Amino acid sequence: MTNNTKILYDEKVKFLAEKYETQGFRVLLEPKTDELPFDLGNYQPDIIAIKDGSSLVIEVKNSLNRLSVDRLKAIAEEVSTHPGWHFLLVTLEDIEAKSLPGTSEQFPSWQELTNRFMQAHKLIENDEIEPAFLLMWSIFEGALRKRAVDVSIPIERFPVIGLLRHLYSLGELSISQFDLAQACFEVWNRLAHGYIENLNLPVVHNLDNLVRELLTEWKIEFDVSQLSSENLVAFRAWFAEFDATDWDKREELRQNLINQSLLLALGNEKLKKELNVNDEQLINVECDVSGLSSEDLAAFRAWFTEFDAAAWDKQIEKDVAEGRLDALAQKALKHLREGRCTDL
């Protein structure tokens, strides 16, 4: 940075810090390593803003142009492991906005996005093509931003083209999905800025299929990632059984899940107890997975294998840190000292 640019940058960062203070945050400007609330290696954020339930680690950039998010993604992943903390990437342009970054923006849940998708789909069925396309694009963009947050890619505030490019480069979108999204963006851009655009049904159906595909995949992955350790164990066992069985048996298992889901919706506690139906979150996840097509099920299987391995590693690390494996370790060492172990 030139001296003038550096002076402007520092003034903007200080101004942003003051804005957080007015909102009740305790702010640390350019905090030193020993001032950080947890270990971030040699990374030094521009701002730490601390408030009960909504604390922020903030990186400020002059511009998003030619920004590499790979290192920032690793930082965002580490920050996300600490409850109540979020990594936020902002620009000098964000600082000028009326809303305070990271405090006022809210993304719809995956269920809310799914409900909006159904509304847009009904518009298509009623031949209301243009409003359907505009609403579908809004849902698509919301899904991109929420996915970025879910997988700790700190680009949720990027313009949509930047969102698309980074999510594609990081493997969240396939090349066919990326190409289709770019084509639909060009159509949306003309419509949104008042130009006449002769929409045809294939274009709308292509966007409809893309949004349906991504919502299904990303919602299920998010829901699985939110399962408690106990429910994850139960889901792991259920999925192994479901995935190993034939198509007819899968349909039977799916219908059973649908019936259980309906019982939960009715709220009949006595009947739920008799049928051992008591965990709505787990049942809904299993129901969603059981409805996947063969292609989507294959993609989910690959994702879950990787996710489950990482979950095992995290659980072992947690057990070690909390001393839960100490007794087993001592027992193994005792057997070794007594000569009760053999080489493999």
CSV table of C-alpha atoms in Angstrom, one decimal:
chain,number,residue,atom,x,y,z
A,1,MET,CA,0.0,0.0,0.0
A,2,THR,CA,1.1,3.6,-0.6
A,3,ASN,CA,1.2,5.8,2.4
A,4,ASN,CA,-2.1,7.6,1.5
A,5,THR,CA,-3.8,4.3,0.8
A,6,LYS,CA,-2.5,2.9,4.1
A,7,ILE,CA,-3.7,6.0,6.0
A,8,LEU,CA,-7.2,5.7,4.4
A,9,TYR,CA,-7.3,1.9,5.1
A,10,ASP,CA,-6.4,2.4,8.8
A,11,GLU,CA,-9.0,5.1,9.2
A,12,LYS,CA,-11.7,2.9,7.7
A,13,VAL,CA,-10.7,0.0,10.0
A,14,LYS,CA,-10.8,2.2,13.0
A,15,PHE,CA,-14.2,3.6,12.0
A,16,LEU,CA,-15.5,0.1,11.6
A,17,ALA,CA,-14.2,-0.9,15.1
A,18,GLU,CA,-16.0,2.2,16.6
A,19,LYS,CA,-19.3,1.1,14.9
A,20,TYR,CA,-19.1,-2.3,16.6
A,21,GLU,CA,-18.4,-0.6,19.9
A,22,THR,CA,-21.6,1.5,19.5
A,23,GLN,CA,-23.4,-1.8,19.1
A,24,GLY,CA,-22.2,-3.1,22.5
A,25,PHE,CA,-19.2,-5.2,21.3
A,26,ARG,CA,-15.9,-5.3,23.1
A,27,VAL,CA,-13.5,-4.5,20.3
A,28,LEU,CA,-9.8,-5.4,19.9
A,29,LEU,CA,-8.1,-3.6,17.1
A,30,GLU,CA,-5.2,-5.5,15.4
A,31,PRO,CA,-5.0,-7.8,18.4
A,32,LYS,CA,-1.8,-9.5,19.3
A,33,THR,CA,-1.5,-13.3,19.5
A,34,ASP,CA,-1.9,-13.4,23.3
A,35,GLU,CA,-5.0,-11.3,23.0
A,36,LEU,CA,-6.9,-13.8,20.8
A,37,PRO,CA,-9.6,-15.8,22.4
A,38,PHE,CA,-8.2,-19.0,20.9
A,39,ASP,CA,-5.2,-20.2,18.8
A,40,LEU,CA,-5.2,-19.1,15.2
A,41,GLY,CA,-1.6,-19.9,14.5
A,42,ASN,CA,0.3,-16.9,13.1
A,43,TYR,CA,-2.8,-15.3,11.8
A,44,GLN,CA,-3.6,-11.7,13.0
A,45,PRO,CA,-7.1,-10.4,12.3
A,46,ASP,CA,-7.8,-6.7,11.8
A,47,ILE,CA,-10.6,-6.7,14.5
A,48,ILE,CA,-12.0,-9.0,17.2
A,49,ALA,CA,-15.5,-8.0,18.2
A,50,ILE,CA,-16.8,-9.8,21.3
A,51,LYS,CA,-20.4,-10.0,22.3
A,52,ASP,CA,-22.4,-12.8,24.0
A,53,GLY,CA,-23.5,-15.3,21.3
A,54,SER,CA,-22.3,-13.3,18.3
A,55,SER,CA,-18.6,-12.7,18.4
A,56,LEU,CA,-16.6,-12.0,15.2
A,57,VAL,CA,-13.1,-12.4,13.9
A,58,ILE,CA,-12.9,-9.8,11.1
A,59,GLU,CA,-10.5,-9.5,8.1
A,60,VAL,CA,-10.7,-6.2,6.2
A,61,LYS,CA,-9.6,-6.0,2.6
A,62,ASN,CA,-9.3,-3.0,0.2
A,63,SER,CA,-11.0,-5.0,-2.5
A,64,LEU,CA,-12.3,-8.5,-3.4
A,65,ASN,CA,-10.5,-8.4,-6.7
A,66,ARG,CA,-7.9,-11.2,-7.1
A,67,LEU,CA,-8.5,-12.4,-3.6
A,68,SER,CA,-7.5,-15.9,-2.7
A,69,VAL,CA,-9.8,-17.4,-0.1
A,70,ASP,CA,-7.9,-20.7,0.5
A,71,ARG,CA,-6.0,-19.5,3.6
A,72,LEU,CA,-9.0,-17.6,4.9
A,73,LYS,CA,-11.2,-20.7,4.5
A,74,ALA,CA,-8.8,-22.5,6.9
A,75,ILE,CA,-9.1,-19.7,9.4
A,76,ALA,CA,-12.9,-19.6,9.0
A,77,GLU,CA,-13.1,-23.4,9.6
A,78,GLU,CA,-11.1,-23.0,12.8
A,79,VAL,CA,-13.2,-20.1,14.1
A,80,SER,CA,-16.4,-22.0,13.3
A,81,THR,CA,-15.3,-24.8,15.8
A,82,HIS,CA,-15.8,-22.3,18.6
A,83,PRO,CA,-19.5,-21.8,19.5
A,84,GLY,CA,-20.8,-18.3,19.1
A,85,TRP,CA,-17.9,-17.3,16.8
A,86,HIS,CA,-17.9,-16.4,13.1
A,87,PHE,CA,-15.2,-15.3,10.7
A,88,LEU,CA,-16.1,-12.3,8.6
A,89,LEU,CA,-14.4,-11.0,5.5
A,90,VAL,CA,-15.4,-7.4,4.7
A,91,THR,CA,-14.2,-4.7,2.3
A,92,LEU,CA,-13.9,-0.9,2.6
A,93,GLU,CA,-17.1,-0.7,0.6
A,94,ASP,CA,-18.9,-2.7,3.3
A,95,ILE,CA,-17.7,-0.3,6.0
A,96,GLU,CA,-19.6,2.5,4.2
A,97,ALA,CA,-22.9,0.6,4.3
A,98,LYS,CA,-25.6,1.5,6.8
A,99,SER,CA,-25.8,-2.1,8.1
A,100,LEU,CA,-23.1,-3.4,10.3
A,101,PRO,CA,-21.4,-6.4,8.7
A,102,GLY,CA,-22.2,-9.7,10.5
A,103,THR,CA,-24.9,-8.3,12.8
A,104,SER,CA,-27.9,-7.6,10.7
A,105,GLU,CA,-27.7,-10.0,7.7
A,106,GLN,CA,-29.8,-13.1,8.1
A,107,PHE,CA,-30.0,-16.0,5.7
A,108,PRO,CA,-33.2,-18.1,5.4
A,109,SER,CA,-32.9,-21.7,6.7
A,110,TRP,CA,-32.7,-24.6,4.2
A,111,GLN,CA,-36.3,-25.4,5.0
A,112,GLU,CA,-37.4,-21.8,4.3
A,113,LEU,CA,-35.5,-21.9,1.0
A,114,THR,CA,-37.2,-25.2,0.1
A,115,ASN,CA,-40.6,-23.7,0.9
A,116,ARG,CA,-39.8,-20.7,-1.4
A,117,PHE,CA,-38.7,-23.1,-4.1
A,118,MET,CA,-42.1,-24.8,-4.0
A,119,GLN,CA,-43.8,-21.4,-4.4
A,120,ALA,CA,-41.6,-20.7,-7.4
A,121,HIS,CA,-42.4,-24.1,-8.9
A,122,LYS,CA,-46.1,-23.4,-8.6
A,123,LEU,CA,-45.6,-20.2,-10.6
A,124,ILE,CA,-44.0,-22.2,-13.4
A,125,GLU,CA,-46.9,-24.6,-13.3
A,126,ASN,CA,-49.2,-21.6,-13.7
A,127,ASP,CA,-47.1,-20.3,-16.7
A,128,GLU,CA,-46.0,-17.3,-14.8
A,129,ILE,CA,-42.6,-17.6,-16.3
A,130,GLU,CA,-40.9,-14.3,-15.6
A,131,PRO,CA,-41.8,-14.0,-11.9
A,132,ALA,CA,-41.0,-17.7,-11.4
A,133,PHE,CA,-37.5,-17.1,-12.9
A,134,LEU,CA,-36.8,-14.0,-10.8
A,135,LEU,CA,-37.9,-15.8,-7.6
A,136,MET,CA,-36.0,-18.9,-8.5
A,137,TRP,CA,-32.8,-16.9,-9.0
A,138,SER,CA,-33.3,-15.2,-5.6
A,139,ILE,CA,-33.6,-18.7,-4.0
A,140,PHE,CA,-30.5,-19.8,-5.9
A,141,GLU,CA,-28.4,-16.9,-4.7
A,142,GLY,CA,-29.6,-17.4,-1.1
A,143,ALA,CA,-28.6,-21.0,-1.3
A,144,LEU,CA,-25.1,-20.0,-2.5
A,145,ARG,CA,-24.6,-17.6,0.3
A,146,LYS,CA,-25.9,-20.1,3.0
A,147,ARG,CA,-23.7,-22.9,1.6
A,148,ALA,CA,-20.7,-20.6,1.8
A,149,VAL,CA,-21.4,-20.0,5.5
A,150,ASP,CA,-22.1,-23.7,6.2
A,151,VAL,CA,-18.8,-24.9,4.8
A,152,SER,CA,-16.8,-22.0,6.2
A,153,ILE,CA,-15.9,-20.3,2.9
A,154,PRO,CA,-16.0,-16.6,3.9
A,155,ILE,CA,-17.5,-15.2,0.7
A,156,GLU,CA,-21.1,-14.8,1.7
A,157,ARG,CA,-20.9,-11.1,1.1
A,158,PHE,CA,-19.4,-11.4,-2.4
A,159,PRO,CA,-21.3,-10.3,-5.5
A,160,VAL,CA,-23.0,-13.3,-7.1
A,161,ILE,CA,-20.4,-13.7,-9.9
A,162,GLY,CA,-17.6,-13.9,-7.2
A,163,LEU,CA,-19.7,-16.4,-5.3
A,164,LEU,CA,-20.1,-18.6,-8.3
A,165,ARG,CA,-16.5,-18.5,-9.2
A,166,HIS,CA,-15.2,-19.3,-5.8
A,167,LEU,CA,-17.7,-22.0,-5.1
A,168,TYR,CA,-16.8,-23.6,-8.4
A,169,SER,CA,-13.0,-23.3,-7.8
A,170,LEU,CA,-13.4,-24.9,-4.4
A,171,GLY,CA,-15.5,-27.9,-5.7
A,172,GLU,CA,-18.9,-26.9,-4.4
A,173,LEU,CA,-20.3,-26.6,-8.0
A,174,SER,CA,-19.6,-28.9,-10.9
A,175,ILE,CA,-18.5,-27.4,-14.2
A,176,SER,CA,-21.9,-28.1,-15.8
A,177,GLN,CA,-23.7,-26.4,-12.8
A,178,PHE,CA,-21.3,-23.4,-13.0
A,179,ASP,CA,-21.9,-23.0,-16.8
A,180,LEU,CA,-25.6,-23.2,-16.4
A,181,ALA,CA,-25.6,-20.7,-13.5
A,182,GLN,CA,-23.6,-18.2,-15.6
A,183,ALA,CA,-26.0,-18.5,-18.5
A,184,CYS,CA,-29.0,-18.0,-16.2
A,185,PHE,CA,-27.2,-15.0,-14.5
A,186,GLU,CA,-27.0,-13.3,-17.9
A,187,VAL,CA,-30.8,-13.7,-18.4
A,188,TRP,CA,-31.5,-12.6,-14.8
A,189,ASN,CA,-29.2,-9.5,-15.2
A,190,ARG,CA,-31.1,-8.3,-18.2
A,191,LEU,CA,-34.5,-8.9,-16.6
A,192,ALA,CA,-33.5,-7.3,-13.3
A,193,HIS,CA,-32.3,-4.1,-15.1
A,194,GLY,CA,-35.5,-3.5,-17.0
A,195,TYR,CA,-34.6,-5.0,-20.4
A,196,ILE,CA,-37.1,-7.1,-22.4
A,197,GLU,CA,-36.0,-10.8,-22.3
A,198,ASN,CA,-38.0,-13.4,-24.1
A,199,LEU,CA,-37.9,-16.2,-21.6
A,200,ASN,CA,-38.6,-19.7,-22.8
A,201,LEU,CA,-39.6,-22.7,-20.7
A,202,PRO,CA,-36.3,-24.7,-21.2
A,203,VAL,CA,-34.3,-21.9,-19.5
A,204,VAL,CA,-36.7,-21.7,-16.6
A,205,HIS,CA,-36.8,-25.5,-16.2
A,206,ASN,CA,-33.0,-25.6,-16.3
A,207,LEU,CA,-32.7,-23.2,-13.4
A,208,ASP,CA,-35.5,-25.0,-11.6
A,209,ASN,CA,-33.7,-28.3,-11.9
A,210,LEU,CA,-30.4,-26.8,-10.8
A,211,VAL,CA,-31.9,-25.2,-7.7
A,212,ARG,CA,-33.8,-28.4,-6.8
A,213,GLU,CA,-30.6,-30.4,-7.1
A,214,LEU,CA,-28.5,-28.1,-5.0
A,215,LEU,CA,-31.2,-27.6,-2.3
A,216,THR,CA,-31.6,-31.3,-1.9
A,217,GLU,CA,-27.9,-32.0,-1.7
A,218,TRP,CA,-26.9,-29.0,0.6
A,219,LYS,CA,-29.9,-29.3,2.9
A,220,ILE,CA,-29.3,-33.0,3.6
A,221,GLU,CA,-25.6,-32.4,4.2
A,222,PHE,CA,-26.3,-29.6,6.6
A,223,ASP,CA,-29.0,-31.5,8.5
A,224,VAL,CA,-26.6,-34.5,8.9
A,225,SER,CA,-23.8,-32.2,10.1
A,226,GLN,CA,-26.2,-30.9,12.8
A,227,LEU,CA,-27.0,-34.3,14.3
A,228,SER,CA,-25.8,-34.9,17.8
A,229,SER,CA,-23.1,-37.6,18.3
A,230,GLU,CA,-25.8,-40.0,19.6
A,231,ASN,CA,-28.0,-39.4,16.6
A,232,LEU,CA,-25.1,-39.6,14.2
A,233,VAL,CA,-24.4,-43.1,15.6
A,234,ALA,CA,-28.0,-44.0,14.9
A,235,PHE,CA,-28.0,-42.5,11.5
A,236,ARG,CA,-24.7,-44.3,10.6
A,237,ALA,CA,-26.3,-47.7,11.5
A,238,TRP,CA,-29.6,-46.8,9.6
A,239,PHE,CA,-27.8,-45.7,6.5
A,240,ALA,CA,-25.6,-48.8,6.4
A,241,GLU,CA,-28.8,-50.9,6.5
A,242,PHE,CA,-30.6,-48.8,4.0
A,243,ASP,CA,-27.7,-48.6,1.5
A,244,ALA,CA,-27.1,-52.3,1.6
A,245,THR,CA,-30.7,-53.4,0.9
A,246,ASP,CA,-32.5,-53.9,-2.4
A,247,TRP,CA,-34.9,-51.3,-4.0
A,248,ASP,CA,-38.1,-52.9,-2.7
A,249,LYS,CA,-36.8,-53.0,0.9
A,250,ARG,CA,-35.7,-49.4,0.6
A,251,GLU,CA,-39.2,-48.3,-0.4
A,252,GLU,CA,-40.6,-50.2,2.6
A,253,LEU,CA,-38.1,-48.4,4.9
A,254,ARG,CA,-39.0,-45.1,3.3
A,255,GLN,CA,-42.7,-45.6,3.8
A,256,ASN,CA,-42.1,-46.5,7.5
A,257,LEU,CA,-40.1,-43.2,7.9
A,258,ILE,CA,-42.9,-41.2,6.2
A,259,ASN,CA,-45.4,-42.8,8.6
A,260,GLN,CA,-43.2,-41.9,11.6
A,261,SER,CA,-42.8,-38.4,10.3
A,262,LEU,CA,-46.6,-38.0,10.1
A,263,LEU,CA,-47.0,-39.3,13.7
A,264,LEU,CA,-44.6,-36.6,14.8
A,265,ALA,CA,-46.6,-34.0,13.0
A,266,LEU,CA,-49.8,-35.1,14.7
A,267,GLY,CA,-48.1,-34.7,18.2
A,268,ASN,CA,-49.7,-37.8,19.7
A,269,GLU,CA,-47.2,-38.4,22.5
A,270,LYS,CA,-48.7,-41.7,23.6
A,271,LEU,CA,-48.7,-43.2,20.1
A,272,LYS,CA,-45.2,-42.0,19.5
A,273,LYS,CA,-44.0,-43.7,22.7
A,274,GLU,CA,-45.7,-47.0,21.7
A,275,LEU,CA,-44.0,-46.9,18.3
A,276,ASN,CA,-40.7,-45.6,19.6
A,277,VAL,CA,-40.9,-42.4,17.5
A,278,ASN,CA,-39.3,-39.7,19.4
A,279,ASP,CA,-36.6,-37.9,17.5
A,280,GLU,CA,-38.0,-35.6,14.8
A,281,GLN,CA,-34.6,-34.4,13.5
A,282,LEU,CA,-33.2,-37.8,13.0
A,283,ILE,CA,-36.3,-39.2,11.3
A,284,ASN,CA,-36.5,-36.2,9.0
A,285,VAL,CA,-32.9,-36.6,7.9
A,286,GLU,CA,-33.4,-40.3,7.3
A,287,CYS,CA,-36.6,-39.6,5.4
A,288,ASP,CA,-34.8,-37.1,3.1
A,289,VAL,CA,-32.0,-39.5,2.4
A,290,SER,CA,-34.4,-42.3,1.6
A,291,GLY,CA,-36.0,-40.2,-1.1
A,292,LEU,CA,-32.8,-39.6,-3.0
A,293,SER,CA,-32.4,-40.8,-6.6
A,294,SER,CA,-29.8,-43.4,-7.4
A,295,GLU,CA,-27.4,-40.7,-8.7
A,296,ASP,CA,-28.0,-38.4,-5.7
A,297,LEU,CA,-27.6,-41.3,-3.3
A,298,ALA,CA,-24.2,-42.2,-4.8
A,299,ALA,CA,-23.1,-38.5,-4.3
A,300,PHE,CA,-24.4,-38.5,-0.8
A,301,ARG,CA,-22.7,-41.8,0.0
A,302,ALA,CA,-19.3,-40.4,-1.1
A,303,TRP,CA,-19.9,-37.2,0.9
A,304,PHE,CA,-21.0,-39.1,4.0
A,305,THR,CA,-18.0,-41.4,3.9
A,306,GLU,CA,-15.7,-38.4,4.1
A,307,PHE,CA,-17.8,-36.5,6.6
A,308,ASP,CA,-18.1,-39.6,8.9
A,309,ALA,CA,-14.4,-40.2,8.9
A,310,ALA,CA,-13.8,-36.5,9.9
A,311,ALA,CA,-16.5,-36.8,12.6
A,312,TRP,CA,-14.7,-39.9,14.0
A,313,ASP,CA,-11.4,-38.0,14.1
A,314,LYS,CA,-13.0,-35.1,15.9
A,315,GLN,CA,-14.7,-37.3,18.4
A,316,ILE,CA,-11.4,-39.1,19.2
A,317,GLU,CA,-9.6,-35.8,19.6
A,318,LYS,CA,-12.4,-34.7,22.0
A,319,ASP,CA,-12.3,-37.9,24.0
A,320,VAL,CA,-8.5,-37.7,24.3
A,321,ALA,CA,-8.7,-34.0,25.4
A,322,GLU,CA,-11.3,-34.8,28.0
A,323,GLY,CA,-9.4,-37.9,29.3
A,324,ARG,CA,-12.1,-40.4,28.3
A,325,LEU,CA,-9.5,-42.8,26.7
A,326,ASP,CA,-7.0,-42.6,29.6
A,327,ALA,CA,-8.4,-45.8,31.3
A,328,LEU,CA,-8.1,-47.7,28.0
A,329,ALA,CA,-4.6,-46.4,27.4
A,330,GLN,CA,-3.5,-47.4,30.9
A,331,LYS,CA,-5.1,-50.9,30.4
A,332,ALA,CA,-3.2,-51.4,27.1
A,333,LEU,CA,0.1,-50.3,28.7
A,334,LYS,CA,-0.5,-52.7,31.6
A,335,HIS,CA,-1.1,-55.6,29.2
A,336,LEU,CA,2.1,-54.6,27.3
A,337,ARG,CA,4.2,-54.6,30.5
A,338,GLU,CA,2.8,-58.0,31.5
A,339,GLY,CA,3.6,-59.5,28.2
A,340,ARG,CA,0.0,-60.0,27.3
A,341,CYS,CA,0.3,-58.3,23.9
A,342,THR,CA,1.5,-60.0,20.7
A,343,ASP,CA,2.9,-58.5,17.5
A,344,LEU,CA,0.5,-58.3,14.6
